[in-house]
XYZ file of C-alpha atoms in Angstrom:
736
model
C 176.687 8.350 5.297
C 173.582 10.498 6.060
C 170.323 9.744 4.477
C 169.509 12.532 1.942
C 165.837 11.844 2.261
C 165.460 12.287 6.078
C 165.971 16.194 6.250
C 163.403 16.469 3.405
C 160.697 14.381 5.145
C 161.243 15.830 8.639
C 158.751 18.543 8.059
C 156.077 16.066 7.053
C 156.831 14.024 10.077
C 156.414 17.087 12.299
C 153.060 17.900 10.576
C 151.789 14.407 11.314
C 152.704 14.781 14.928
C 150.648 18.019 15.008
C 147.633 16.146 13.459
C 147.875 13.299 15.937
C 148.140 15.556 18.964
C 145.282 17.852 17.712
C 143.035 14.970 16.822
C 143.778 13.388 20.350
C 142.255 16.494 21.847
C 139.117 16.011 19.808
C 138.895 12.365 20.507
C 139.449 12.967 24.246
C 136.710 15.533 24.361
C 134.285 13.017 22.661
C 135.017 10.535 25.503
C 136.318 7.750 23.205
C 136.853 4.399 24.973
C 138.590 1.127 24.433
C 142.155 0.278 23.829
C 142.648 3.741 22.463
C 142.140 5.172 26.029
C 145.591 4.263 27.072
C 147.069 5.853 23.999
C 145.233 9.089 24.646
C 147.132 9.178 27.901
C 150.479 8.718 26.022
C 149.583 11.349 23.490
C 148.518 13.831 26.143
C 151.919 13.213 27.974
C 153.495 13.801 24.633
C 151.813 17.200 24.181
C 152.701 18.308 27.573
C 156.227 17.211 27.196
C 156.706 18.928 23.847
C 160.176 19.980 22.603
C 162.576 17.239 22.030
C 159.783 14.403 22.421
C 157.932 15.921 19.480
C 161.073 16.196 17.496
C 162.112 12.617 18.087
C 158.704 11.195 17.162
C 158.731 13.403 13.987
C 162.199 12.062 13.133
C 160.996 8.466 13.474
C 157.976 9.098 11.278
C 160.225 10.852 8.780
C 162.554 7.888 8.652
C 159.530 5.626 7.784
C 158.325 8.003 5.166
C 161.770 8.202 3.685
C 162.027 4.492 3.407
C 158.585 4.169 1.849
C 159.324 6.721 -0.810
C 162.845 5.818 -1.553
C 162.180 3.948 -4.781
C 160.232 6.899 -6.164
C 162.906 9.335 -4.929
C 165.639 7.349 -6.739
C 163.447 7.211 -9.903
C 163.052 11.035 -9.862
C 166.884 11.497 -9.423
C 167.418 9.186 -12.410
C 165.129 11.552 -14.441
C 167.361 14.497 -13.599
C 165.035 15.943 -11.007
C 167.138 17.706 -8.406
C 166.618 17.845 -4.535
C 165.409 21.440 -4.626
C 162.543 20.395 -6.882
C 161.743 17.357 -4.734
C 161.945 19.639 -1.726
C 159.155 21.690 -3.169
C 156.912 18.557 -3.384
C 157.660 17.709 0.324
C 156.758 21.328 1.203
C 153.383 20.974 -0.478
C 152.723 17.734 1.456
C 153.645 19.471 4.745
C 151.355 22.306 3.869
C 148.547 19.825 3.227
C 148.806 18.261 6.714
C 149.312 21.608 8.478
C 146.093 22.692 6.996
C 144.349 19.718 8.686
C 145.560 20.999 12.079
C 143.829 24.350 11.355
C 140.503 22.875 10.161
C 138.078 21.646 12.881
C 135.927 19.802 10.346
C 138.741 17.902 8.860
C 140.020 16.917 12.397
C 136.575 15.545 13.392
C 136.370 13.579 10.272
C 139.859 12.241 10.802
C 138.906 11.007 14.222
C 135.462 9.627 13.331
C 136.459 7.888 10.087
C 140.218 7.516 10.007
C 140.062 4.740 7.282
C 138.617 7.370 4.938
C 141.233 9.941 5.751
C 142.538 10.017 2.248
C 139.124 10.535 0.752
C 138.491 13.221 3.167
C 141.611 15.097 2.065
C 140.954 14.636 -1.717
C 139.954 18.235 -2.430
C 142.961 19.547 -0.574
C 145.344 17.043 -2.283
C 144.080 18.113 -5.672
C 144.665 21.693 -4.672
C 148.247 21.229 -3.665
C 148.844 18.862 -6.646
C 148.236 21.866 -8.910
C 151.384 23.580 -7.653
C 153.826 20.879 -8.812
C 155.023 19.822 -12.255
C 153.403 16.875 -13.790
C 156.626 14.802 -13.726
C 156.775 15.224 -9.935
C 153.174 14.100 -9.390
C 154.103 10.378 -8.830
C 156.400 11.345 -5.981
C 153.800 13.608 -4.484
C 151.178 10.816 -4.604
C 153.585 8.260 -3.052
C 154.468 10.534 -0.250
C 150.848 11.480 0.541
C 149.828 7.803 0.633
C 152.769 6.932 2.904
C 151.899 9.811 5.280
C 148.153 8.838 5.352
C 148.994 5.254 6.026
C 151.238 6.243 8.917
C 148.480 8.377 10.388
C 145.977 5.398 10.270
C 148.565 3.212 11.846
C 149.287 5.537 14.756
C 145.715 6.790 15.240
C 144.329 4.698 18.220
C 140.781 5.412 17.235
C 141.300 3.570 13.978
C 139.810 0.040 13.526
C 143.192 -0.841 11.932
C 145.056 0.084 15.029
C 146.772 -3.081 16.229
C 148.140 -3.853 19.707
C 151.565 -4.012 18.020
C 151.289 -0.429 17.077
C 150.238 0.414 20.626
C 153.447 -1.470 21.896
C 155.566 0.335 19.355
C 154.278 3.718 20.319
C 154.652 3.057 24.117
C 158.184 1.751 23.424
C 158.974 4.991 21.690
C 157.683 6.832 24.713
C 159.774 4.707 27.046
C 162.831 5.321 24.846
C 162.473 9.050 24.810
C 161.855 9.138 28.615
C 165.142 7.191 28.995
C 166.961 9.572 26.852
C 165.517 12.856 28.333
C 165.616 11.671 31.880
C 169.558 11.827 32.025
C 170.689 14.185 34.738
C 171.109 17.649 33.537
C 173.812 19.895 35.003
C 172.208 23.126 36.294
C 174.788 25.558 37.521
C 174.969 29.050 38.963
C 172.411 31.338 40.572
C 170.393 32.926 37.832
C 168.052 35.715 39.066
C 164.328 34.873 39.662
C 162.052 36.107 37.070
C 160.142 39.118 38.451
C 156.343 39.114 38.438
C 156.440 42.278 36.428
C 158.480 40.721 33.700
C 156.503 40.019 30.649
C 158.185 37.026 28.964
C 156.085 37.170 25.787
C 157.919 40.223 24.720
C 159.246 40.454 21.143
C 162.943 40.051 22.331
C 162.005 36.817 24.099
C 160.592 35.190 20.946
C 163.427 36.356 18.922
C 166.039 35.161 21.456
C 164.575 31.758 21.885
C 164.293 31.190 18.142
C 167.961 32.120 17.610
C 169.121 29.782 20.533
C 167.066 26.838 19.130
C 168.242 27.281 15.536
C 171.986 27.914 15.960
C 173.866 25.106 17.661
C 177.118 27.177 17.849
C 175.658 30.530 18.839
C 177.552 33.391 20.422
C 175.023 36.122 21.254
C 175.171 39.144 23.360
C 172.132 41.050 24.785
C 172.945 44.678 24.945
C 170.900 47.324 26.899
C 171.016 49.921 29.642
C 170.639 49.112 33.314
C 167.135 47.978 34.333
C 165.984 47.196 30.689
C 165.496 43.468 31.418
C 168.540 41.763 29.887
C 169.233 39.402 32.764
C 165.508 38.681 33.142
C 165.369 37.792 29.426
C 168.429 35.568 29.750
C 166.991 33.996 33.018
C 163.724 33.198 31.312
C 165.736 31.553 28.477
C 167.776 29.494 30.893
C 164.529 28.435 32.630
C 163.009 27.241 29.316
C 166.135 25.303 28.550
C 166.067 23.628 32.008
C 162.383 22.620 31.375
C 163.294 21.201 27.963
C 165.807 18.980 29.743
C 169.052 20.424 28.158
C 172.129 18.623 29.362
C 173.693 21.734 30.783
C 172.504 25.154 31.719
C 175.069 27.300 33.486
C 174.930 30.841 34.754
C 178.220 32.642 35.109
C 178.721 35.886 37.024
C 180.811 37.943 34.558
C 181.081 41.222 36.438
C 184.865 40.783 36.386
C 187.406 38.520 34.876
C 188.087 37.097 38.345
C 184.434 36.080 38.840
C 184.332 34.442 35.423
C 187.431 32.378 36.285
C 186.081 31.416 39.645
C 182.602 30.309 38.292
C 184.247 28.373 35.490
C 186.590 26.512 37.901
C 183.614 25.708 40.110
C 181.589 24.456 36.990
C 184.417 22.176 36.144
C 183.883 20.479 39.489
C 180.336 19.506 38.233
C 181.607 18.012 34.893
C 183.218 14.591 34.274
C 186.696 16.062 34.385
C 189.766 14.386 35.934
C 190.565 16.058 39.214
C 192.688 13.371 40.629
C 195.947 15.474 40.472
C 194.302 18.390 42.467
C 194.551 20.830 39.595
C 194.908 24.553 40.049
C 192.177 27.017 39.164
C 193.805 27.711 35.664
C 194.065 23.934 35.031
C 190.510 23.435 35.971
C 189.458 26.229 33.600
C 191.558 24.800 30.733
C 190.069 21.313 31.263
C 186.610 22.709 31.415
C 187.172 24.451 28.031
C 188.645 21.303 26.603
C 185.708 19.331 27.783
C 183.232 21.487 25.860
C 185.245 21.119 22.663
C 185.342 17.275 22.919
C 181.978 16.496 24.449
C 179.137 14.997 22.445
C 176.967 17.531 20.727
C 173.887 18.052 23.045
C 171.736 20.996 23.778
C 173.759 23.147 26.255
C 173.548 26.824 27.355
C 176.157 29.078 29.163
C 175.066 32.549 30.126
C 177.749 35.198 31.025
C 175.704 37.724 32.940
C 176.708 41.386 33.410
C 179.798 41.518 31.402
C 181.626 44.841 32.251
C 184.308 44.588 29.613
C 184.370 42.136 26.625
C 188.158 41.690 27.301
C 187.274 40.091 30.647
C 186.078 37.075 28.519
C 189.244 36.771 26.499
C 190.268 32.983 26.370
C 187.314 32.041 28.760
C 184.449 31.502 26.283
C 183.807 27.840 25.701
C 183.181 26.486 22.264
C 181.614 23.222 21.133
C 179.058 21.695 19.038
C 175.503 22.142 20.494
C 176.828 24.791 22.869
C 175.105 28.100 22.964
C 176.790 31.093 24.698
C 174.791 34.133 25.628
C 176.163 37.330 27.346
C 174.367 40.335 28.821
C 176.065 43.745 29.066
C 175.577 47.517 29.023
C 178.555 47.935 26.864
C 177.648 47.632 23.080
C 181.201 48.133 21.747
C 183.577 45.421 20.556
C 181.294 42.434 20.351
C 180.795 42.328 16.517
C 184.538 42.562 16.045
C 184.876 39.290 17.990
C 182.102 37.641 16.058
C 179.287 37.903 18.528
C 175.804 38.566 17.255
C 173.838 41.258 19.026
C 170.372 41.795 20.146
C 169.610 45.327 21.626
C 167.124 45.311 24.508
C 165.237 48.455 25.118
C 167.108 49.998 22.192
C 169.562 52.808 22.964
C 169.001 56.206 21.482
C 172.304 57.882 20.774
C 171.445 60.608 23.258
C 170.554 58.137 26.018
C 173.782 56.170 25.299
C 176.012 59.268 25.489
C 174.270 60.504 28.698
C 174.679 57.037 30.289
C 178.271 56.781 29.533
C 179.051 60.378 30.618
C 177.354 59.584 33.949
C 179.240 56.346 34.341
C 182.541 58.040 33.587
C 181.862 60.824 36.129
C 181.042 58.203 38.833
C 184.059 56.110 38.213
C 186.369 59.105 38.185
C 184.872 60.094 41.627
C 184.784 56.607 43.159
C 187.760 54.841 41.541
C 189.971 57.655 40.443
C 190.949 58.857 36.865
C 193.559 56.154 36.227
C 191.660 53.048 37.391
C 191.214 50.486 34.540
C 187.421 50.614 34.915
C 187.546 54.414 34.528
C 189.566 54.023 31.368
C 187.090 51.588 30.048
C 184.159 54.031 30.749
C 186.106 56.782 28.922
C 186.709 54.433 25.987
C 183.026 53.495 25.855
C 182.036 57.202 25.908
C 184.459 57.800 22.950
C 182.564 54.912 21.063
C 179.246 56.522 21.807
C 180.434 59.889 20.474
C 181.641 58.042 17.335
C 178.302 56.308 16.799
C 176.489 59.617 17.058
C 178.727 61.181 14.461
C 180.540 63.388 16.993
C 183.904 62.368 15.425
C 185.982 65.275 16.783
C 185.014 64.456 20.376
C 185.535 60.771 19.792
C 189.055 61.142 18.329
C 190.105 63.522 21.195
C 188.883 61.032 23.832
C 190.379 57.938 22.035
C 193.697 59.701 21.884
C 193.367 60.457 25.606
C 192.422 56.827 26.526
C 195.374 55.512 24.446
C 197.824 57.828 26.188
C 196.534 56.905 29.594
C 196.509 53.164 28.984
C 200.020 53.324 27.703
C 201.048 55.158 30.906
C 198.946 53.069 33.336
C 198.824 49.602 31.785
C 201.829 49.538 29.528
C 202.125 49.658 25.718
C 201.539 45.928 25.263
C 198.509 45.498 27.487
C 195.472 44.059 25.552
C 193.366 47.046 26.567
C 196.078 49.348 25.197
C 196.087 47.550 21.997
C 192.302 47.799 21.885
C 192.554 51.540 22.398
C 195.029 51.873 19.542
C 192.677 49.858 17.279
C 189.762 52.061 18.240
C 191.647 55.238 17.499
C 192.626 53.811 14.083
C 188.993 53.198 13.412
C 188.105 56.827 14.348
C 190.748 58.148 11.967
C 189.357 55.987 9.134
C 185.777 57.422 9.901
C 186.877 60.879 9.199
C 188.959 60.020 6.123
C 192.417 60.391 7.827
C 193.304 57.122 6.052
C 197.108 57.441 6.032
C 197.055 57.686 9.870
C 194.502 54.912 10.132
C 196.546 52.486 7.992
C 199.737 53.411 9.890
C 198.064 52.743 13.237
C 196.293 49.490 12.066
C 199.677 48.178 10.729
C 201.189 48.888 14.194
C 198.236 47.307 16.059
C 198.404 44.194 13.890
C 202.105 43.746 14.482
C 201.648 44.229 18.200
C 198.684 41.779 18.470
C 200.566 39.120 16.534
C 203.407 39.455 18.977
C 201.382 39.721 22.169
C 198.238 37.818 21.527
C 199.363 35.447 18.699
C 198.255 35.328 15.052
C 195.100 33.322 15.733
C 193.576 35.498 18.493
C 190.112 36.889 17.567
C 191.489 40.452 18.112
C 194.422 39.833 15.845
C 191.933 38.599 13.139
C 189.791 41.708 13.701
C 192.667 44.072 13.300
C 193.675 42.350 10.006
C 190.113 42.772 8.756
C 190.093 46.435 9.851
C 193.411 47.018 7.963
C 192.028 45.392 4.843
C 189.028 47.818 5.010
C 191.350 50.773 5.343
C 193.377 49.575 2.317
C 190.192 49.314 0.340
C 189.022 52.896 1.461
C 192.438 54.194 0.355
C 192.116 52.634 -3.093
C 194.762 49.911 -2.473
C 192.406 47.271 -3.710
C 194.792 44.421 -4.516
C 196.178 44.546 -1.057
C 192.643 44.734 0.391
C 191.518 41.643 -1.393
C 194.602 39.757 -0.513
C 194.231 40.494 3.195
C 190.442 39.845 3.222
C 191.130 36.382 1.676
C 193.735 35.757 4.297
C 191.376 36.859 7.153
C 188.519 34.617 5.852
C 190.774 31.579 5.621
C 192.080 32.182 9.197
C 188.560 32.674 10.630
C 187.551 29.336 8.968
C 190.620 27.607 10.351
C 190.277 28.928 13.897
C 186.590 29.103 14.382
C 185.438 26.351 11.967
C 184.005 26.489 8.335
C 180.434 26.861 9.735
C 181.168 29.820 11.875
C 178.620 32.541 10.863
C 180.769 35.600 10.258
C 178.789 37.349 7.557
C 180.729 40.562 8.082
C 183.979 39.046 6.832
C 182.435 37.413 3.847
C 180.569 40.600 3.059
C 183.851 42.585 3.103
C 185.581 40.171 0.910
C 182.713 40.192 -1.621
C 182.716 44.054 -1.713
C 186.419 43.937 -2.375
C 185.883 41.446 -5.116
C 183.338 43.861 -6.762
C 185.782 46.707 -6.429
C 188.420 44.844 -8.538
C 185.918 43.436 -11.083
C 185.834 39.814 -9.829
C 182.069 39.792 -10.145
C 181.453 36.060 -10.315
C 183.384 35.400 -7.136
C 181.531 38.270 -5.396
C 178.051 36.946 -6.420
C 179.011 33.395 -5.424
C 180.223 34.432 -2.007
C 177.044 36.581 -1.330
C 174.773 33.592 -2.448
C 176.701 31.265 -0.209
C 176.362 33.591 2.804
C 172.548 33.849 2.123
C 172.131 30.155 1.848
C 174.020 29.542 5.090
C 172.061 32.181 6.995
C 168.834 30.803 5.755
C 169.872 27.289 6.887
C 171.216 28.241 10.348
C 169.149 31.239 11.325
C 165.929 30.979 9.312
C 164.423 33.026 6.579
C 163.196 35.908 8.740
C 166.262 36.506 10.898
C 167.654 40.000 10.617
C 171.053 38.675 9.629
C 169.423 36.642 6.933
C 167.616 39.671 5.648
C 170.932 41.622 5.666
C 172.516 38.803 3.597
C 169.619 39.056 1.155
C 169.977 42.809 0.922
C 173.701 42.449 0.247
C 173.084 40.007 -2.576
C 170.566 42.442 -4.103
C 173.317 45.127 -3.894
C 175.769 42.736 -5.705
C 173.276 42.128 -8.459
C 172.898 45.816 -8.870
C 176.691 46.303 -9.083
C 177.094 43.841 -11.975
C 174.098 45.170 -13.914
C 171.542 42.469 -13.033
C 169.187 45.099 -12.142
C 165.889 43.237 -12.555
C 167.113 40.638 -10.089
C 168.308 43.397 -7.771
C 165.009 45.102 -7.736
C 163.020 42.005 -7.214
C 165.191 41.025 -4.243
C 165.198 44.552 -2.793
C 161.366 44.606 -2.924
C 161.312 41.308 -1.288
C 163.623 42.412 1.568
C 161.763 45.617 2.043
C 158.544 43.764 2.551
C 160.112 41.359 5.003
C 161.884 44.011 7.011
C 158.754 46.066 7.334
C 156.943 42.907 8.545
C 159.773 41.673 10.930
C 161.500 44.913 12.070
C 158.852 47.618 11.375
C 158.565 50.479 8.929
C 160.775 52.801 10.950
C 163.680 50.459 11.754
C 167.001 51.736 10.540
C 167.556 48.572 8.497
C 164.226 49.007 6.836
C 165.055 52.527 5.868
C 168.387 51.393 4.427
C 166.789 48.950 2.061
C 164.243 51.440 1.077
C 167.018 53.677 0.193
C 168.734 50.899 -1.753
C 165.584 50.143 -3.698
C 165.251 53.696 -4.705
C 168.833 53.586 -5.968
C 168.027 50.476 -8.016
C 164.922 52.224 -9.529
C 167.277 55.168 -10.444
C 169.669 52.749 -12.165
C 167.050 51.390 -14.490
C 165.732 54.845 -15.359
C 162.630 54.657 -13.203
C 163.392 58.227 -12.013
C 159.899 59.284 -10.856
C 159.715 56.216 -8.526
C 163.261 56.749 -7.380
C 162.715 60.395 -6.432
C 159.455 59.596 -4.617
C 161.072 56.932 -2.629
C 164.255 59.035 -1.861
C 162.042 61.918 -0.675
C 160.168 59.403 1.468
C 163.356 57.838 2.956
C 164.778 61.343 3.604
C 161.741 62.395 5.584
C 161.771 59.127 7.523
C 165.579 59.338 8.340
C 165.311 62.899 9.457
C 162.485 61.912 11.786
C 163.946 58.595 13.057
C 167.708 59.185 12.976
C 167.984 62.939 12.970
C 169.024 65.537 10.332
C 172.790 65.061 10.937
C 173.070 61.290 10.914
C 175.432 60.084 8.173
C 172.640 57.883 6.675
C 170.341 61.033 6.454
C 173.109 62.978 4.620
C 173.569 59.945 2.296
C 169.892 59.985 1.312
C 169.983 63.723 0.772
C 173.009 63.336 -1.449
C 171.257 60.560 -3.427
C 168.152 62.758 -3.858
C 170.271 65.570 -5.268
C 171.700 63.128 -7.734
C 168.180 62.051 -8.791
C 167.121 65.627 -9.230
C 170.125 66.246 -11.476
C 169.332 63.229 -13.640
C 165.810 64.493 -14.432
C 166.947 67.988 -15.244
C 165.879 69.640 -11.877
C 169.324 71.299 -11.765
C 168.473 74.229 -9.523
C 167.011 71.846 -6.803
C 170.078 69.631 -7.241
C 172.615 72.498 -6.755
C 170.709 73.656 -3.647
C 170.562 70.191 -2.130
C 174.241 69.485 -2.899
C 175.355 72.830 -1.233
C 173.325 71.820 1.801
C 174.704 68.366 1.912
C 178.297 69.528 1.500
C 178.010 72.061 4.361
C 176.479 69.269 6.627
C 179.197 66.657 5.554
C 182.003 69.279 6.446
C 180.403 69.967 9.751
C 179.517 66.361 10.784
C 182.192 64.309 8.990
C 184.879 66.797 8.419
C 186.499 68.403 5.325
C 188.715 65.332 4.528
C 186.056 62.690 4.679
C 185.681 60.691 1.491
C 181.921 61.413 1.432
C 182.675 65.116 1.790
C 185.185 64.936 -1.229
C 182.507 62.996 -3.299
C 179.917 65.575 -2.668
C 182.297 68.362 -3.680
C 182.779 66.521 -7.031
C 179.059 66.102 -7.442
C 178.381 69.862 -6.664
C 181.081 70.963 -9.160
C 179.307 68.771 -11.762
C 176.047 70.350 -10.853
C 177.463 73.910 -11.216
C 178.680 72.867 -14.723
C 175.110 71.699 -15.713
C 173.501 74.999 -14.734
C 176.077 77.003 -16.726
C 178.231 78.044 -13.732
C 181.282 76.693 -15.430
C 183.836 79.031 -13.773
C 182.639 77.953 -10.247
C 182.846 74.343 -11.341
C 186.447 74.730 -12.490
C 187.306 76.538 -9.192
C 185.892 73.817 -7.136
C 187.588 71.022 -8.995
C 190.918 72.943 -8.867
C 190.615 73.113 -5.131
C 189.297 69.493 -4.763
C 192.066 67.778 -6.835
C 194.982 68.480 -4.513
C 192.891 67.515 -1.555
C 192.025 64.139 -3.140
C 195.702 63.600 -4.039
C 196.681 64.341 -0.428
C 194.084 62.316 1.290
C 193.225 59.513 -1.161
C 196.442 59.238 -3.285
C 197.129 59.704 -7.000
C 195.621 56.319 -8.006
C 192.353 56.477 -6.154
C 189.239 56.375 -8.456
C 187.876 59.636 -7.111
C 191.187 61.423 -7.612
C 191.330 60.314 -11.274
C 187.672 61.309 -11.906
C 188.168 64.752 -10.461
C 191.282 65.157 -12.651
C 189.246 64.095 -15.760
C 186.333 66.365 -14.845
C 188.696 69.368 -14.465
C 190.424 68.800 -17.762
C 187.068 68.439 -19.648
C 185.677 71.642 -17.974
C 188.820 73.584 -19.004
C 188.511 72.464 -22.577
C 184.870 73.441 -22.592
C 185.837 76.887 -21.213
C 188.652 77.323 -23.829
C 188.076 74.925 -26.809
C 191.349 74.319 -28.667
C 189.815 75.203 -32.010
C 188.296 78.527 -30.858
C 189.776 81.422 -32.921
C 191.725 83.976 -31.058
C 189.808 87.295 -30.471
C 192.933 89.154 -31.694
C 193.183 87.558 -35.162
C 189.788 86.230 -35.898
C 188.847 84.850 -39.334
C 186.919 85.810 -42.409
């Protein structure tokens, strides 16, 4: 059974390693002599080595601290103090020793008078002690004393330093050397890092942090030709090689054939049985099986220059401690197969469309209009159109790709099924829900038959179908299907597989049917897991925090929602920047939360700011920009600025009809809002006319039971009664 204390004390162990190394620098500069001299050399080696060596020493110190404080830990537990509270104490101790590293004066005192180290720290100890509850102070004192004692024991400039301690330290170094000196497998020809490549770029830091934190990572670097994706991945591979990772492999992924060839060659380098002279396919399968069953060690595989995600189907290894990174110019399809994304050199929508139009023209000229790579380029261009809100062009091109793939590749080819799935998604985007559902149901049946029920593409289509059910108001079916999808993902990919999108979709569905407790629990679970695996500042963690805030808002926990939105906004501004689309999104959400609690002035001010920012960053026609304009109109209406509300609703409606189409659910919602605004300014006849036109459209597009359909029906009836009250006397008869 794992020691519950060890994870808590690891941070303190790491802090003490930092103090020892930094103090070593000061002692070395002071030309200290004696038995300590040998240890200086060891500690200097340790600092150069870094990485796993530091981690192992920190773990060994943490084990000692855990043992020394075990009695007090158990006593606290008996008093009903939970591990979260104890973790707060440990954090305070960790902060205490991290502060030593940053203070030259304290470090000099620690070197010159190690026996008085605890007295030197008294002021800082008292300061940190103020931050904890009185009943937790004994545990704090015990842990501080244990840490100080361990520092004195390991500090070679201490008079209490014994030869046994020196031997112990050198033995630990020897053990680590033995463990890290095992032969690593370095495979493939990664590109050299160009002199002009600046490795301290933001993407590099983010990438390396992700790779270190997540032992089961699947990450794709997306960017246009020449933006530095492969250079970034190559630098990562180089760092992993220097850290002594057990395997670093570079796979040429320009085609499925090249992936297969490299994996078969990689298998030759692994401890895999080849006595029966296996075929290439057998070698690949044994290679994949090896990664599943091998001991969990730090390993990295890079699939460079992926042309089409489908080229990797069935060829991506999985296993504990195995990080998989891909590079590609094609940004479509990865999230649907549970790959996280980092965009390099960030695409603008215009650049993306221009790039894919050029690629399509080149492939049509070189390869011909029916070549599979040409069809892929056409599919990618359709995706770019869809991302830019050019839905008409996207649907036309998706329909063309589907027809061509059916003719060239056959109805059951995986690429054909993918085209069918993409077309269904485009139909859903413009509100053609009946067509989308019919097509998703067909794709699901086809993928179950062709690929099997557990294939990632099959699971993805099941998730898409659930989303379409939800959009169409078929909520019970959506919830049932989302639950099925999540269970299948956990069974196929493992319970720790980080697929926040699936969890978020299910949570939203729970909210839609009033299962608020389950929704909140799921959001909180996702957030905790993201913080544990990815860290507090990772963009996916911030997304999870934003989603939880939205859930709090949905169930009326508005104070908590606002507090969390404000936290996420500050974090996104710091991590992503003020103009990042995700930052603008949470700013919009915070404005909505202010609106919900009646802080209308703040809400309007923030909506106006977000609108100006989204127009500038995303463009006036982007769906997010239109959404904020719609929100601002609603805020104007709530504070009695009816004229401005009507004007803005009319503008939004015209833009929605032009960008999204007349049948899109957002368009229908805005028509309802506009009719309501007409009623408020006394234009009752126009309101009734709009609702009378809207009702059959909602019935046709959304169905009779959809919430919007029912709301429009109710609004129309109320407006008619207002126009002709039942108790109004007839003009002909009148009354005395």
